[in-house]
Structures are given as C-alpha cells and as structure tokens.
Amino acid sequence: MHYTLHQLQIFLKISELQSITKASEALNLTQPAVSIQLKNFQDQFPIPLTEVVGRQLYVTDFGKEIAQAADKILNEVHAINYKTLAYRGQLSGRLKLSVVSTGKYVMPYFLSDFMKQNKGVELIIDVTNKSRVIESLEANEVDFALVSVLPKKLIIDKIALMQNKLFYVASKELNLPEKLSKKRLFEEVPLIYREQGSATRSAMETFIGKNKLSVNKKLELTSNEAVKQAVISGLGCSIMPLIGLRNELRNNDIEIIPVKGLPISSEWNLIWLKSKKLSPAALAYLEFLKREKEKIIAKKFYWTDKI
C-alpha cells in the first residue's frame, strides 16, 4: 500500500463529517481534489470504505476501522513533530477550543498574539452552539470552552475575559415609531430568534418571561450572522450581542432601540474541567491570558464602552 498522510487526513475528515463537501470546506480544498484523493485511497483497499445511499454518504464498518487507525497514525505524526520542537526548546502541542457562535467575535483577538509567539502550537477551534460546546467539554474533547453562561453540572475552573452585552436591535428599514412601548415593541414587531440551545436565545427568553411579554415570533435562525442579516433586511428585530455589531452600527445598517431592562449583561468566560490535566501549551496559554487580557480588551474592544 502507498497511501499518504494527506490521504489519511482527508479520509478522517470525511468520516467525521459524513460529507465530501463539508470535508473540503474544513480542509480548505476543492471538492474535486477531495474526491480524487478519496478514490485514490479507496483503490488501495478491496473492501469499500464508504457508500452512498440516496444522496447521503456513509462510512462502512470497515471504513470506520480504517478511520480509527488513521486517527492514531496522524496523532503519532503530530507527537513526533511536537517532540522535535520541544527538543529545540520551542513550546509545542495542540490547543483545542470549543467556542459558542457569538464568541467568534471575541476569541480570535485573545489568541492571535499567543499563536504568533508560539509557532509550534497547533490551534483547533470548533465554533458551535452552547449545547455542543458543553458536550465537547464534558467529553474531554477540548482543552477550553468559551461561554457566556456557565454550565451548572460540570466542575470547572474559569478565567473571565470580558463583558457581554445584548441589546434590542432593528434595521432603519423598519422605520419604527419613536417611543414605542416595550409591550407593543414585542407584540407588534416580528422578533427573530436563535435556535434552541443558544445562550443568546436563552437570555432573550429569560428577559421576555421576567417581563411577561407576548411575542410576535417571526423567524428562528441557526447563527448570529444569519440573524444579523435578517435584521438588516428588515425581516424583524432581535436581541443580539453588541460584540458582533460594530461594523453594522458604524454603517447605520442596524440601530439600537432603547428598551427598559436592556442591555442584558453577562461575561465571556474561558472554562475548563477542574479535573483536566492541562498540556504545557494550554498552561502557557492561561498564563498569557492572565498577563495580556486587559491590554487586549483596551486595544481591541474599547469601543464597547462607548455604547
């Protein structure tokens, strides 16, 4: 057999995502390139690795075993690379994070300088909703998770990063009347929700429940970006994190509507399992955050205090 590490990496990603299209996106490769490598890899085995039923790709039982072996091989290769860097006195290893979707506006700024200073560290980030973030942390799949709502059932350590504020926002396309009462604002104007499991949705529903508001629910969307575009288009209003609205506010695509009881304030926290034995790379990152986080906030997020 003459399979390559590149082919192992591609097949492992296909087996994880159950999709050639998604694998190509995750690996920053074209779909034809991934398909060709999958075919070349398959040609080295007399038993099918995948099968297509309808339009869905499935990994066979034999393919799952090969994927497990591929994962072990690639981990050993990474270990060799890390040991080489460590022998040369460089910090090395993998840093794995799971980040709630709105956290993508926050986390990169707290990682950029650390990664520049430590070329031997490999960064893996999964951006998803709150439920999946907590699942991955509980399953010990990641070193750290970024959340704005702390999990109640896990024993964790944490480091607070910065404040998270949620405002009621609308497009100027809606031409909302001035001084519209809170009751009418929620009853008459379509409200756009995030999906179940989202921390933003949970905060919205808590606010609505505490204020005993009836809601004209219009849409439910699965990402902060999708909600933002729906608001800009005039489909409705929403309660959204300020951190993801800087450009839209600057360009007057979105405006903040004053509502009594808002903004909702919480805090971005980087959390990890208290029982987890952190790698040298993870420990170094925590030290970096403790030392640099206030400088990062002052440099990158000063504008949030002006709103």
PDB file of C-alpha atoms in Angstrom:
ATOM      1  CA  MET A   1       0.000   0.000   0.000  1.00  0.00           C
ATOM      2  CA  HIS A   2       1.148   3.520  -0.792  1.00  0.00           C
ATOM      3  CA  TYR A   3      -1.350   5.812   0.937  1.00  0.00           C
ATOM      4  CA  THR A   4      -0.104   9.219   2.070  1.00  0.00           C
ATOM      5  CA  LEU A   5      -0.589  11.180   5.276  1.00  0.00           C
ATOM      6  CA  HIS A   6      -2.572  13.660   3.197  1.00  0.00           C
ATOM      7  CA  GLN A   7      -4.986  10.909   2.148  1.00  0.00           C
ATOM      8  CA  LEU A   8      -5.342   9.743   5.759  1.00  0.00           C
ATOM      9  CA  GLN A   9      -6.152  13.269   6.834  1.00  0.00           C
ATOM     10  CA  ILE A  10      -8.768  13.678   4.103  1.00  0.00           C
ATOM     11  CA  PHE A  11     -10.426  10.327   4.780  1.00  0.00           C
ATOM     12  CA  LEU A  12     -10.521  11.015   8.540  1.00  0.00           C
ATOM     13  CA  LYS A  13     -12.254  14.339   7.935  1.00  0.00           C
ATOM     14  CA  ILE A  14     -14.756  12.731   5.541  1.00  0.00           C
ATOM     15  CA  SER A  15     -15.541  10.060   8.125  1.00  0.00           C
ATOM     16  CA  GLU A  16     -16.053  12.725  10.811  1.00  0.00           C
ATOM     17  CA  LEU A  17     -18.333  14.942   8.718  1.00  0.00           C
ATOM     18  CA  GLN A  18     -20.019  12.263   6.547  1.00  0.00           C
ATOM     19  CA  SER A  19     -19.677  14.600   3.586  1.00  0.00           C
ATOM     20  CA  ILE A  20     -17.138  15.300   0.865  1.00  0.00           C
ATOM     21  CA  THR A  21     -18.400  18.872   0.536  1.00  0.00           C
ATOM     22  CA  LYS A  22     -18.077  19.619   4.257  1.00  0.00           C
ATOM     23  CA  ALA A  23     -14.676  17.917   4.396  1.00  0.00           C
ATOM     24  CA  SER A  24     -13.400  20.044   1.506  1.00  0.00           C
ATOM     25  CA  GLU A  25     -14.580  23.205   3.264  1.00  0.00           C
ATOM     26  CA  ALA A  26     -12.992  22.174   6.573  1.00  0.00           C
ATOM     27  CA  LEU A  27      -9.678  21.369   4.874  1.00  0.00           C
ATOM     28  CA  ASN A  28      -9.738  24.408   2.547  1.00  0.00           C
ATOM     29  CA  LEU A  29      -9.558  22.149  -0.502  1.00  0.00           C
ATOM     30  CA  THR A  30     -11.720  21.957  -3.610  1.00  0.00           C
ATOM     31  CA  GLN A  31     -14.398  19.278  -3.721  1.00  0.00           C
ATOM     32  CA  PRO A  32     -12.866  17.597  -6.812  1.00  0.00           C
ATOM     33  CA  ALA A  33      -9.470  17.423  -5.063  1.00  0.00           C
ATOM     34  CA  VAL A  34     -11.027  15.694  -2.044  1.00  0.00           C
ATOM     35  CA  SER A  35     -12.993  13.287  -4.282  1.00  0.00           C
ATOM     36  CA  ILE A  36      -9.829  12.329  -6.208  1.00  0.00           C
ATOM     37  CA  GLN A  37      -7.872  11.675  -3.017  1.00  0.00           C
ATOM     38  CA  LEU A  38     -10.730   9.598  -1.606  1.00  0.00           C
ATOM     39  CA  LYS A  39     -10.791   7.499  -4.800  1.00  0.00           C
ATOM     40  CA  ASN A  40      -7.006   7.039  -4.738  1.00  0.00           C
ATOM     41  CA  PHE A  41      -7.208   5.986  -1.097  1.00  0.00           C
ATOM     42  CA  GLN A  42     -10.125   3.621  -1.752  1.00  0.00           C
ATOM     43  CA  ASP A  43      -8.278   1.973  -4.660  1.00  0.00           C
ATOM     44  CA  GLN A  44      -5.782   0.566  -2.164  1.00  0.00           C
ATOM     45  CA  PHE A  45      -8.441  -1.473  -0.344  1.00  0.00           C
ATOM     46  CA  PRO A  46     -10.517  -4.395  -1.668  1.00  0.00           C
ATOM     47  CA  ILE A  47     -13.400  -3.501   0.674  1.00  0.00           C
ATOM     48  CA  PRO A  48     -15.495  -0.311   0.328  1.00  0.00           C
ATOM     49  CA  LEU A  49     -14.702   2.464   2.782  1.00  0.00           C
ATOM     50  CA  THR A  50     -17.818   4.490   2.010  1.00  0.00           C
ATOM     51  CA  GLU A  51     -21.201   4.039   0.370  1.00  0.00           C
ATOM     52  CA  VAL A  52     -23.821   6.438  -0.920  1.00  0.00           C
ATOM     53  CA  VAL A  53     -27.473   5.806  -0.066  1.00  0.00           C
ATOM     54  CA  GLY A  54     -29.787   8.254  -1.786  1.00  0.00           C
ATOM     55  CA  ARG A  55     -27.667  11.397  -1.743  1.00  0.00           C
ATOM     56  CA  GLN A  56     -26.057  10.766   1.637  1.00  0.00           C
ATOM     57  CA  LEU A  57     -22.524   9.445   2.060  1.00  0.00           C
ATOM     58  CA  TYR A  58     -21.976   6.829   4.785  1.00  0.00           C
ATOM     59  CA  VAL A  59     -18.750   5.308   6.107  1.00  0.00           C
ATOM     60  CA  THR A  60     -18.865   1.497   6.151  1.00  0.00           C
ATOM     61  CA  ASP A  61     -17.929  -0.541   9.230  1.00  0.00           C
ATOM     62  CA  PHE A  62     -14.590  -1.314   7.572  1.00  0.00           C
ATOM     63  CA  GLY A  63     -14.154   2.389   6.784  1.00  0.00           C
ATOM     64  CA  LYS A  64     -14.765   3.272  10.436  1.00  0.00           C
ATOM     65  CA  GLU A  65     -11.965   0.929  11.481  1.00  0.00           C
ATOM     66  CA  ILE A  66      -9.633   2.496   8.920  1.00  0.00           C
ATOM     67  CA  ALA A  67     -10.620   5.957  10.181  1.00  0.00           C
ATOM     68  CA  GLN A  68      -9.701   4.944  13.753  1.00  0.00           C
ATOM     69  CA  ALA A  69      -6.334   3.682  12.533  1.00  0.00           C
ATOM     70  CA  ALA A  70      -5.817   6.885  10.533  1.00  0.00           C
ATOM     71  CA  ASP A  71      -6.514   8.957  13.642  1.00  0.00           C
ATOM     72  CA  LYS A  72      -3.879   7.026  15.621  1.00  0.00           C
ATOM     73  CA  ILE A  73      -1.296   7.375  12.832  1.00  0.00           C
ATOM     74  CA  LEU A  74      -1.861  11.123  12.488  1.00  0.00           C
ATOM     75  CA  ASN A  75      -1.656  11.599  16.258  1.00  0.00           C
ATOM     76  CA  GLU A  76       1.692   9.797  16.280  1.00  0.00           C
ATOM     77  CA  VAL A  77       2.934  12.031  13.471  1.00  0.00           C
ATOM     78  CA  HIS A  78       1.879  15.110  15.449  1.00  0.00           C
ATOM     79  CA  ALA A  79       3.639  13.707  18.520  1.00  0.00           C
ATOM     80  CA  ILE A  80       6.874  13.336  16.539  1.00  0.00           C
ATOM     81  CA  ASN A  81       6.611  16.943  15.360  1.00  0.00           C
ATOM     82  CA  TYR A  82       5.899  18.209  18.874  1.00  0.00           C
ATOM     83  CA  LYS A  83       8.807  16.251  20.392  1.00  0.00           C
ATOM     84  CA  THR A  84      11.157  17.666  17.763  1.00  0.00           C
ATOM     85  CA  LEU A  85      10.084  21.229  18.593  1.00  0.00           C
ATOM     86  CA  ALA A  86      10.290  20.574  22.341  1.00  0.00           C
ATOM     87  CA  TYR A  87      13.830  19.221  21.916  1.00  0.00           C
ATOM     88  CA  ARG A  88      14.721  22.522  20.239  1.00  0.00           C
ATOM     89  CA  GLY A  89      13.268  24.442  23.187  1.00  0.00           C
ATOM     90  CA  GLN A  90      10.057  25.599  21.493  1.00  0.00           C
ATOM     91  CA  LEU A  91       6.586  25.387  23.027  1.00  0.00           C
ATOM     92  CA  SER A  92       4.612  22.846  21.032  1.00  0.00           C
ATOM     93  CA  GLY A  93       1.398  20.842  21.064  1.00  0.00           C
ATOM     94  CA  ARG A  94      -2.254  21.228  20.179  1.00  0.00           C
ATOM     95  CA  LEU A  95      -4.600  23.786  21.690  1.00  0.00           C
ATOM     96  CA  LYS A  96      -8.239  22.748  21.261  1.00  0.00           C
ATOM     97  CA  LEU A  97     -11.126  25.118  21.928  1.00  0.00           C
ATOM     98  CA  SER A  98     -14.877  24.967  21.540  1.00  0.00           C
ATOM     99  CA  VAL A  99     -16.486  28.391  21.169  1.00  0.00           C
ATOM    100  CA  VAL A 100     -20.129  29.474  21.185  1.00  0.00           C
ATOM    101  CA  SER A 101     -21.026  31.029  17.860  1.00  0.00           C
ATOM    102  CA  THR A 102     -21.051  34.665  19.004  1.00  0.00           C
ATOM    103  CA  GLY A 103     -17.698  34.023  20.669  1.00  0.00           C
ATOM    104  CA  LYS A 104     -16.074  34.063  17.232  1.00  0.00           C
ATOM    105  CA  TYR A 105     -16.120  37.867  17.524  1.00  0.00           C
ATOM    106  CA  VAL A 106     -14.115  37.602  20.756  1.00  0.00           C
ATOM    107  CA  MET A 107     -11.817  34.585  20.878  1.00  0.00           C
ATOM    108  CA  PRO A 108      -9.516  35.281  17.885  1.00  0.00           C
ATOM    109  CA  TYR A 109      -8.282  38.513  19.485  1.00  0.00           C
ATOM    110  CA  PHE A 110      -7.284  36.629  22.637  1.00  0.00           C
ATOM    111  CA  LEU A 111      -5.389  34.041  20.577  1.00  0.00           C
ATOM    112  CA  SER A 112      -3.600  35.998  17.850  1.00  0.00           C
ATOM    113  CA  ASP A 113      -0.510  37.190  19.730  1.00  0.00           C
ATOM    114  CA  PHE A 114      -0.100  33.883  21.580  1.00  0.00           C
ATOM    115  CA  MET A 115      -0.054  31.962  18.300  1.00  0.00           C
ATOM    116  CA  LYS A 116       2.426  34.420  16.755  1.00  0.00           C
ATOM    117  CA  GLN A 117       4.730  33.959  19.728  1.00  0.00           C
ATOM    118  CA  ASN A 118       4.486  30.148  19.675  1.00  0.00           C
ATOM    119  CA  LYS A 119       4.855  28.829  16.135  1.00  0.00           C
ATOM    120  CA  GLY A 120       4.987  25.219  17.321  1.00  0.00           C
ATOM    121  CA  VAL A 121       1.445  25.287  18.757  1.00  0.00           C
ATOM    122  CA  GLU A 122      -1.351  23.998  16.528  1.00  0.00           C
ATOM    123  CA  LEU A 123      -4.747  25.619  17.070  1.00  0.00           C
ATOM    124  CA  ILE A 124      -8.072  23.812  16.575  1.00  0.00           C
ATOM    125  CA  ILE A 125     -11.318  25.750  17.154  1.00  0.00           C
ATOM    126  CA  ASP A 126     -14.864  24.443  16.872  1.00  0.00           C
ATOM    127  CA  VAL A 127     -17.482  27.206  16.629  1.00  0.00           C
ATOM    128  CA  THR A 128     -20.935  25.904  17.517  1.00  0.00           C
ATOM    129  CA  ASN A 129     -23.897  26.493  19.847  1.00  0.00           C
ATOM    130  CA  LYS A 130     -23.830  26.388  23.642  1.00  0.00           C
ATOM    131  CA  SER A 131     -25.176  22.841  23.961  1.00  0.00           C
ATOM    132  CA  ARG A 132     -22.497  21.353  21.705  1.00  0.00           C
ATOM    133  CA  VAL A 133     -19.764  23.410  23.405  1.00  0.00           C
ATOM    134  CA  ILE A 134     -20.676  21.963  26.798  1.00  0.00           C
ATOM    135  CA  GLU A 135     -20.926  18.440  25.355  1.00  0.00           C
ATOM    136  CA  SER A 136     -17.423  18.654  23.885  1.00  0.00           C
ATOM    137  CA  LEU A 137     -16.024  19.976  27.164  1.00  0.00           C
ATOM    138  CA  GLU A 138     -17.736  17.262  29.197  1.00  0.00           C
ATOM    139  CA  ALA A 139     -16.442  14.584  26.806  1.00  0.00           C
ATOM    140  CA  ASN A 140     -12.895  15.929  27.262  1.00  0.00           C
ATOM    141  CA  GLU A 141     -12.628  16.635  23.532  1.00  0.00           C
ATOM    142  CA  VAL A 142     -11.212  20.140  24.067  1.00  0.00           C
ATOM    143  CA  ASP A 143      -8.881  21.979  26.423  1.00  0.00           C
ATOM    144  CA  PHE A 144     -11.044  25.063  26.832  1.00  0.00           C
ATOM    145  CA  ALA A 145     -14.533  26.336  26.052  1.00  0.00           C
ATOM    146  CA  LEU A 146     -15.693  29.927  25.641  1.00  0.00           C
ATOM    147  CA  VAL A 147     -19.170  30.559  27.075  1.00  0.00           C
ATOM    148  CA  SER A 148     -21.252  33.423  28.390  1.00  0.00           C
ATOM    149  CA  VAL A 149     -23.380  31.134  30.600  1.00  0.00           C
ATOM    150  CA  LEU A 150     -21.531  28.813  32.973  1.00  0.00           C
ATOM    151  CA  PRO A 151     -22.614  25.158  32.981  1.00  0.00           C
ATOM    152  CA  LYS A 152     -24.290  24.121  36.233  1.00  0.00           C
ATOM    153  CA  LYS A 153     -23.497  20.407  36.166  1.00  0.00           C
ATOM    154  CA  LEU A 154     -19.750  20.487  35.487  1.00  0.00           C
ATOM    155  CA  ILE A 155     -16.939  21.149  37.955  1.00  0.00           C
ATOM    156  CA  ILE A 156     -14.859  23.746  36.180  1.00  0.00           C
ATOM    157  CA  ASP A 157     -12.164  26.367  36.536  1.00  0.00           C
ATOM    158  CA  LYS A 158     -12.501  29.618  34.638  1.00  0.00           C
ATOM    159  CA  ILE A 159     -10.896  32.879  33.676  1.00  0.00           C
ATOM    160  CA  ALA A 160     -13.164  35.846  32.953  1.00  0.00           C
ATOM    161  CA  LEU A 161     -12.319  37.565  29.679  1.00  0.00           C
ATOM    162  CA  MET A 162     -14.713  40.469  29.114  1.00  0.00           C
ATOM    163  CA  GLN A 163     -18.281  41.690  29.396  1.00  0.00           C
ATOM    164  CA  ASN A 164     -21.001  40.556  27.000  1.00  0.00           C
ATOM    165  CA  LYS A 165     -23.954  42.922  26.405  1.00  0.00           C
ATOM    166  CA  LEU A 166     -27.147  42.120  24.486  1.00  0.00           C
ATOM    167  CA  PHE A 167     -29.262  44.934  23.006  1.00  0.00           C
ATOM    168  CA  TYR A 168     -32.572  45.125  21.168  1.00  0.00           C
ATOM    169  CA  VAL A 169     -31.662  45.982  17.569  1.00  0.00           C
ATOM    170  CA  ALA A 170     -33.540  46.846  14.393  1.00  0.00           C
ATOM    171  CA  SER A 171     -32.936  47.927  10.831  1.00  0.00           C
ATOM    172  CA  LYS A 172     -33.715  51.520   9.955  1.00  0.00           C
ATOM    173  CA  GLU A 173     -35.683  49.990   7.068  1.00  0.00           C
ATOM    174  CA  LEU A 174     -38.452  49.231   9.578  1.00  0.00           C
ATOM    175  CA  ASN A 175     -38.982  52.915  10.451  1.00  0.00           C
ATOM    176  CA  LEU A 176     -40.126  52.064  13.965  1.00  0.00           C
ATOM    177  CA  PRO A 177     -42.188  54.807  15.657  1.00  0.00           C
ATOM    178  CA  GLU A 178     -40.343  56.728  18.343  1.00  0.00           C
ATOM    179  CA  LYS A 179     -41.104  55.865  21.977  1.00  0.00           C
ATOM    180  CA  LEU A 180     -42.931  52.642  21.102  1.00  0.00           C
ATOM    181  CA  SER A 181     -43.799  50.953  24.407  1.00  0.00           C
ATOM    182  CA  LYS A 182     -41.949  47.771  25.364  1.00  0.00           C
ATOM    183  CA  LYS A 183     -45.239  45.831  25.275  1.00  0.00           C
ATOM    184  CA  ARG A 184     -46.066  46.981  21.744  1.00  0.00           C
ATOM    185  CA  LEU A 185     -42.461  46.548  20.585  1.00  0.00           C
ATOM    186  CA  PHE A 186     -42.583  42.841  21.359  1.00  0.00           C
ATOM    187  CA  GLU A 187     -46.222  42.228  20.443  1.00  0.00           C
ATOM    188  CA  GLU A 188     -46.309  44.071  17.117  1.00  0.00           C
ATOM    189  CA  VAL A 189     -42.770  43.883  15.695  1.00  0.00           C
ATOM    190  CA  PRO A 190     -41.580  40.472  14.407  1.00  0.00           C
ATOM    191  CA  LEU A 191     -38.868  39.056  16.678  1.00  0.00           C
ATOM    192  CA  ILE A 192     -36.072  36.896  15.288  1.00  0.00           C
ATOM    193  CA  TYR A 193     -34.758  34.077  17.477  1.00  0.00           C
ATOM    194  CA  ARG A 194     -31.628  31.953  17.580  1.00  0.00           C
ATOM    195  CA  GLU A 195     -32.042  28.170  17.657  1.00  0.00           C
ATOM    196  CA  GLN A 196     -32.746  26.086  20.773  1.00  0.00           C
ATOM    197  CA  GLY A 197     -29.530  25.536  22.735  1.00  0.00           C
ATOM    198  CA  SER A 198     -28.193  29.031  22.018  1.00  0.00           C
ATOM    199  CA  ALA A 199     -27.151  31.138  25.016  1.00  0.00           C
ATOM    200  CA  THR A 200     -28.450  34.258  23.231  1.00  0.00           C
ATOM    201  CA  ARG A 201     -31.873  32.661  22.843  1.00  0.00           C
ATOM    202  CA  SER A 202     -31.873  31.595  26.478  1.00  0.00           C
ATOM    203  CA  ALA A 203     -31.106  35.166  27.560  1.00  0.00           C
ATOM    204  CA  MET A 204     -33.888  36.505  25.306  1.00  0.00           C
ATOM    205  CA  GLU A 205     -36.447  34.052  26.643  1.00  0.00           C
ATOM    206  CA  THR A 206     -35.473  34.797  30.251  1.00  0.00           C
ATOM    207  CA  PHE A 207     -35.924  38.535  29.648  1.00  0.00           C
ATOM    208  CA  ILE A 208     -39.286  38.012  27.905  1.00  0.00           C
ATOM    209  CA  GLY A 209     -40.510  35.697  30.672  1.00  0.00           C
ATOM    210  CA  LYS A 210     -39.473  38.019  33.514  1.00  0.00           C
ATOM    211  CA  ASN A 211     -41.272  40.910  31.828  1.00  0.00           C
ATOM    212  CA  LYS A 212     -44.351  38.775  30.965  1.00  0.00           C
ATOM    213  CA  LEU A 213     -44.262  39.888  27.343  1.00  0.00           C
ATOM    214  CA  SER A 214     -46.257  38.425  24.477  1.00  0.00           C
ATOM    215  CA  VAL A 215     -44.075  37.995  21.415  1.00  0.00           C
ATOM    216  CA  ASN A 216     -44.632  38.167  17.674  1.00  0.00           C
ATOM    217  CA  LYS A 217     -42.166  35.407  16.830  1.00  0.00           C
ATOM    218  CA  LYS A 218     -41.203  35.574  13.171  1.00  0.00           C
ATOM    219  CA  LEU A 219     -38.084  33.518  12.478  1.00  0.00           C
ATOM    220  CA  GLU A 220     -35.690  31.066  14.055  1.00  0.00           C
ATOM    221  CA  LEU A 221     -32.152  31.011  12.629  1.00  0.00           C
ATOM    222  CA  THR A 222     -29.102  28.941  13.494  1.00  0.00           C
ATOM    223  CA  SER A 223     -26.297  31.507  13.564  1.00  0.00           C
ATOM    224  CA  ASN A 224     -25.672  35.026  14.781  1.00  0.00           C
ATOM    225  CA  GLU A 225     -24.674  36.073  11.252  1.00  0.00           C
ATOM    226  CA  ALA A 226     -27.963  34.794   9.845  1.00  0.00           C
ATOM    227  CA  VAL A 227     -29.933  36.701  12.486  1.00  0.00           C
ATOM    228  CA  LYS A 228     -27.930  39.852  11.765  1.00  0.00           C
ATOM    229  CA  GLN A 229     -28.614  39.681   8.027  1.00  0.00           C
ATOM    230  CA  ALA A 230     -32.307  39.077   8.682  1.00  0.00           C
ATOM    231  CA  VAL A 231     -32.435  42.153  10.929  1.00  0.00           C
ATOM    232  CA  ILE A 232     -30.575  44.294   8.368  1.00  0.00           C
ATOM    233  CA  SER A 233     -33.024  43.225   5.650  1.00  0.00           C
ATOM    234  CA  GLY A 234     -35.978  44.366   7.746  1.00  0.00           C
ATOM    235  CA  LEU A 235     -37.470  40.923   8.397  1.00  0.00           C
ATOM    236  CA  GLY A 236     -37.704  41.712  12.083  1.00  0.00           C
ATOM    237  CA  CYS A 237     -35.855  42.752  15.211  1.00  0.00           C
ATOM    238  CA  SER A 238     -33.801  40.766  17.670  1.00  0.00           C
ATOM    239  CA  ILE A 239     -31.839  40.886  20.902  1.00  0.00           C
ATOM    240  CA  MET A 240     -28.206  40.473  19.911  1.00  0.00           C
ATOM    241  CA  PRO A 241     -24.689  40.636  21.391  1.00  0.00           C
ATOM    242  CA  LEU A 242     -23.125  44.037  20.859  1.00  0.00           C
ATOM    243  CA  ILE A 243     -19.744  42.452  20.123  1.00  0.00           C
ATOM    244  CA  GLY A 244     -20.845  41.291  16.663  1.00  0.00           C
ATOM    245  CA  LEU A 245     -22.433  44.558  15.544  1.00  0.00           C
ATOM    246  CA  ARG A 246     -19.583  47.054  15.347  1.00  0.00           C
ATOM    247  CA  ASN A 247     -19.492  47.470  11.557  1.00  0.00           C
ATOM    248  CA  GLU A 248     -23.273  47.406  11.181  1.00  0.00           C
ATOM    249  CA  LEU A 249     -23.697  50.136  13.801  1.00  0.00           C
ATOM    250  CA  ARG A 250     -20.927  52.202  12.223  1.00  0.00           C
ATOM    251  CA  ASN A 251     -22.545  51.874   8.773  1.00  0.00           C
ATOM    252  CA  ASN A 252     -26.042  52.609  10.141  1.00  0.00           C
ATOM    253  CA  ASP A 253     -27.318  49.252   8.878  1.00  0.00           C
ATOM    254  CA  ILE A 254     -28.596  48.492  12.384  1.00  0.00           C
ATOM    255  CA  GLU A 255     -29.680  50.714  15.249  1.00  0.00           C
ATOM    256  CA  ILE A 256     -30.035  50.007  18.957  1.00  0.00           C
ATOM    257  CA  ILE A 257     -33.577  50.584  20.242  1.00  0.00           C
ATOM    258  CA  PRO A 258     -33.668  51.668  23.909  1.00  0.00           C
ATOM    259  CA  VAL A 259     -35.699  49.174  25.935  1.00  0.00           C
ATOM    260  CA  LYS A 260     -36.142  49.308  29.712  1.00  0.00           C
ATOM    261  CA  GLY A 261     -34.259  46.405  31.288  1.00  0.00           C
ATOM    262  CA  LEU A 262     -31.751  46.136  28.434  1.00  0.00           C
ATOM    263  CA  PRO A 263     -28.934  45.580  27.752  1.00  0.00           C
ATOM    264  CA  ILE A 264     -28.691  42.115  29.228  1.00  0.00           C
ATOM    265  CA  SER A 265     -25.201  41.820  30.692  1.00  0.00           C
ATOM    266  CA  SER A 266     -23.159  38.673  31.170  1.00  0.00           C
ATOM    267  CA  GLU A 267     -19.495  37.775  30.957  1.00  0.00           C
ATOM    268  CA  TRP A 268     -17.383  35.827  28.497  1.00  0.00           C
ATOM    269  CA  ASN A 269     -15.531  33.097  30.381  1.00  0.00           C
ATOM    270  CA  LEU A 270     -12.899  30.667  29.203  1.00  0.00           C
ATOM    271  CA  ILE A 271     -13.607  27.465  31.134  1.00  0.00           C
ATOM    272  CA  TRP A 272     -12.003  24.042  31.527  1.00  0.00           C
ATOM    273  CA  LEU A 273     -12.661  20.897  33.532  1.00  0.00           C
ATOM    274  CA  LYS A 274     -11.180  21.163  37.011  1.00  0.00           C
ATOM    275  CA  SER A 275     -10.014  17.544  36.769  1.00  0.00           C
ATOM    276  CA  LYS A 276      -8.280  18.008  33.405  1.00  0.00           C
ATOM    277  CA  LYS A 277      -4.510  17.721  33.262  1.00  0.00           C
ATOM    278  CA  LEU A 278      -3.660  20.627  31.003  1.00  0.00           C
ATOM    279  CA  SER A 279      -0.880  20.319  28.440  1.00  0.00           C
ATOM    280  CA  PRO A 280       2.154  22.642  28.516  1.00  0.00           C
ATOM    281  CA  ALA A 281       0.619  24.581  25.607  1.00  0.00           C
ATOM    282  CA  ALA A 282      -2.683  25.001  27.485  1.00  0.00           C
ATOM    283  CA  LEU A 283      -0.929  26.090  30.687  1.00  0.00           C
ATOM    284  CA  ALA A 284       1.183  28.572  28.737  1.00  0.00           C
ATOM    285  CA  TYR A 285      -1.969  29.988  27.158  1.00  0.00           C
ATOM    286  CA  LEU A 286      -3.578  30.555  30.555  1.00  0.00           C
ATOM    287  CA  GLU A 287      -0.503  32.439  31.720  1.00  0.00           C
ATOM    288  CA  PHE A 288      -0.613  34.513  28.533  1.00  0.00           C
ATOM    289  CA  LEU A 289      -4.262  35.435  29.174  1.00  0.00           C
ATOM    290  CA  LYS A 290      -3.671  36.426  32.785  1.00  0.00           C
ATOM    291  CA  ARG A 291      -0.811  38.637  31.684  1.00  0.00           C
ATOM    292  CA  GLU A 292      -2.264  40.152  28.498  1.00  0.00           C
ATOM    293  CA  LYS A 293      -6.077  40.128  28.603  1.00  0.00           C
ATOM    294  CA  GLU A 294      -6.514  43.676  29.927  1.00  0.00           C
ATOM    295  CA  LYS A 295      -4.215  45.035  27.198  1.00  0.00           C
ATOM    296  CA  ILE A 296      -6.181  43.129  24.546  1.00  0.00           C
ATOM    297  CA  ILE A 297      -9.504  44.466  25.834  1.00  0.00           C
ATOM    298  CA  ALA A 298      -8.204  48.040  25.902  1.00  0.00           C
ATOM    299  CA  LYS A 299      -6.768  47.755  22.390  1.00  0.00           C
ATOM    300  CA  LYS A 300      -9.473  45.767  20.582  1.00  0.00           C
ATOM    301  CA  PHE A 301     -12.733  46.268  22.494  1.00  0.00           C
ATOM    302  CA  TYR A 302     -12.552  49.853  23.796  1.00  0.00           C
ATOM    303  CA  TRP A 303     -15.497  50.798  21.556  1.00  0.00           C
ATOM    304  CA  THR A 304     -17.973  48.639  23.513  1.00  0.00           C
ATOM    305  CA  ASP A 305     -17.794  51.047  26.471  1.00  0.00           C
ATOM    306  CA  LYS A 306     -18.878  53.947  24.291  1.00  0.00           C
ATOM    307  CA  ILE A 307     -22.322  52.473  23.522  1.00  0.00           C
TER     308      ILE A 307
END
